[in-house]
Amino acid sequence: VGAVAIAQMAVGDGVADIVGRRLGASNRWPFAPDKSAAGSLAFFLAASGASFGLVSWLHAAGCLALAPGDAVGRVVFISFMCAAVELLPSRWLDDNISVPVTAAVLAKLLLNPPVLL
C-alpha cells in the first residue's frame, strides 16, 4: 500500500512536472490552467509503470500475494484516479497530500486481499 502511494506521488507527480513544463505549454487543461494533458499522461504512464514494478517486486519477494498479472488493471485504475485527483485545483487540497492518500486508500482496497476473521 505504502509503496504504491509513494510511487504515485514521487514518480507520477515528478514526471508530470518535468513533462508538463517541457511539453505542456500548448495543451493546458481549461479547468486547471497550471496543468497540461502532456503532464497528466506522463503522470499516468510513469505512475503505472513504477507501481506495477513495485507490485511485481513485492510479489517476487513474497510480501504481496496478488500476482502481477492480476494487479495490472488495478494499478492502472489507481494511477488513473491519482492523475485525476492531481488535476483538482490546489485551493481545495494540495496534491502532495491528496495523491498519496488516494493511492493508499485505493491500494488498500484493491491490492490487499480481505482478512477473514
PDB file of N, CA, C and O in Angstrom, residues 52 55-56 59 64-72:
ATOM      1  N   PHE A  52       3.487  -0.764 -10.928  1.00  0.00           N
ATOM      2  CA  PHE A  52       3.490  -2.163 -11.362  1.00  0.00           C
ATOM      3  C   PHE A  52       4.842  -2.815 -11.068  1.00  0.00           C
ATOM      4  O   PHE A  52       4.901  -3.973 -10.640  1.00  0.00           O
ATOM      5  N   VAL A  55       4.842  -3.565  -7.364  1.00  0.00           N
ATOM      6  CA  VAL A  55       3.948  -4.687  -7.062  1.00  0.00           C
ATOM      7  C   VAL A  55       4.599  -5.999  -7.490  1.00  0.00           C
ATOM      8  O   VAL A  55       4.560  -6.991  -6.755  1.00  0.00           O
ATOM      9  N   SER A  56       5.218  -6.006  -8.658  1.00  0.00           N
ATOM     10  CA  SER A  56       5.899  -7.217  -9.141  1.00  0.00           C
ATOM     11  C   SER A  56       7.038  -7.613  -8.211  1.00  0.00           C
ATOM     12  O   SER A  56       7.219  -8.792  -7.875  1.00  0.00           O
ATOM     13  N   HIS A  59       5.670  -8.951  -4.936  1.00  0.00           N
ATOM     14  CA  HIS A  59       5.157 -10.310  -5.125  1.00  0.00           C
ATOM     15  C   HIS A  59       6.317 -11.314  -5.176  1.00  0.00           C
ATOM     16  O   HIS A  59       6.271 -12.368  -4.540  1.00  0.00           O
ATOM     17  N   LEU A  64       3.596  -9.779  -1.147  1.00  0.00           N
ATOM     18  CA  LEU A  64       2.279  -9.473  -1.698  1.00  0.00           C
ATOM     19  C   LEU A  64       1.753 -10.722  -2.383  1.00  0.00           C
ATOM     20  O   LEU A  64       2.419 -11.263  -3.277  1.00  0.00           O
ATOM     21  N   ALA A  65       0.600 -11.172  -1.961  1.00  0.00           N
ATOM     22  CA  ALA A  65       0.045 -12.406  -2.513  1.00  0.00           C
ATOM     23  C   ALA A  65      -0.504 -12.208  -3.928  1.00  0.00           C
ATOM     24  O   ALA A  65      -0.512 -13.130  -4.724  1.00  0.00           O
ATOM     25  N   LEU A  66      -0.954 -11.025  -4.231  1.00  0.00           N
ATOM     26  CA  LEU A  66      -1.554 -10.742  -5.532  1.00  0.00           C
ATOM     27  C   LEU A  66      -0.511 -10.869  -6.637  1.00  0.00           C
ATOM     28  O   LEU A  66       0.532 -10.226  -6.598  1.00  0.00           O
ATOM     29  N   ALA A  67      -0.792 -11.708  -7.621  1.00  0.00           N
ATOM     30  CA  ALA A  67       0.135 -11.906  -8.738  1.00  0.00           C
ATOM     31  C   ALA A  67       0.172 -10.663  -9.619  1.00  0.00           C
ATOM     32  O   ALA A  67      -0.846  -9.976  -9.771  1.00  0.00           O
ATOM     33  N   PRO A  68       1.328 -10.335 -10.183  1.00  0.00           N
ATOM     34  CA  PRO A  68       1.448  -9.139 -11.027  1.00  0.00           C
ATOM     35  C   PRO A  68       0.421  -9.087 -12.158  1.00  0.00           C
ATOM     36  O   PRO A  68      -0.132  -8.031 -12.445  1.00  0.00           O
ATOM     37  N   GLY A  69       0.142 -10.228 -12.780  1.00  0.00           N
ATOM     38  CA  GLY A  69      -0.845 -10.245 -13.857  1.00  0.00           C
ATOM     39  C   GLY A  69      -2.229  -9.837 -13.387  1.00  0.00           C
ATOM     40  O   GLY A  69      -2.992  -9.209 -14.125  1.00  0.00           O
ATOM     41  N   ASP A  70      -2.563 -10.188 -12.149  1.00  0.00           N
ATOM     42  CA  ASP A  70      -3.852  -9.809 -11.582  1.00  0.00           C
ATOM     43  C   ASP A  70      -3.876  -8.357 -11.127  1.00  0.00           C
ATOM     44  O   ASP A  70      -4.942  -7.786 -10.919  1.00  0.00           O
ATOM     45  N   ALA A  71      -2.708  -7.774 -10.950  1.00  0.00           N
ATOM     46  CA  ALA A  71      -2.613  -6.412 -10.434  1.00  0.00           C
ATOM     47  C   ALA A  71      -2.612  -5.344 -11.515  1.00  0.00           C
ATOM     48  O   ALA A  71      -2.836  -4.174 -11.224  1.00  0.00           O
ATOM     49  N   VAL A  72      -2.366  -5.723 -12.765  1.00  0.00           N
ATOM     50  CA  VAL A  72      -2.199  -4.728 -13.832  1.00  0.00           C
ATOM     51  C   VAL A  72      -3.381  -3.768 -13.906  1.00  0.00           C
ATOM     52  O   VAL A  72      -3.223  -2.552 -13.850  1.00  0.00           O
TER      53      VAL A  72
END
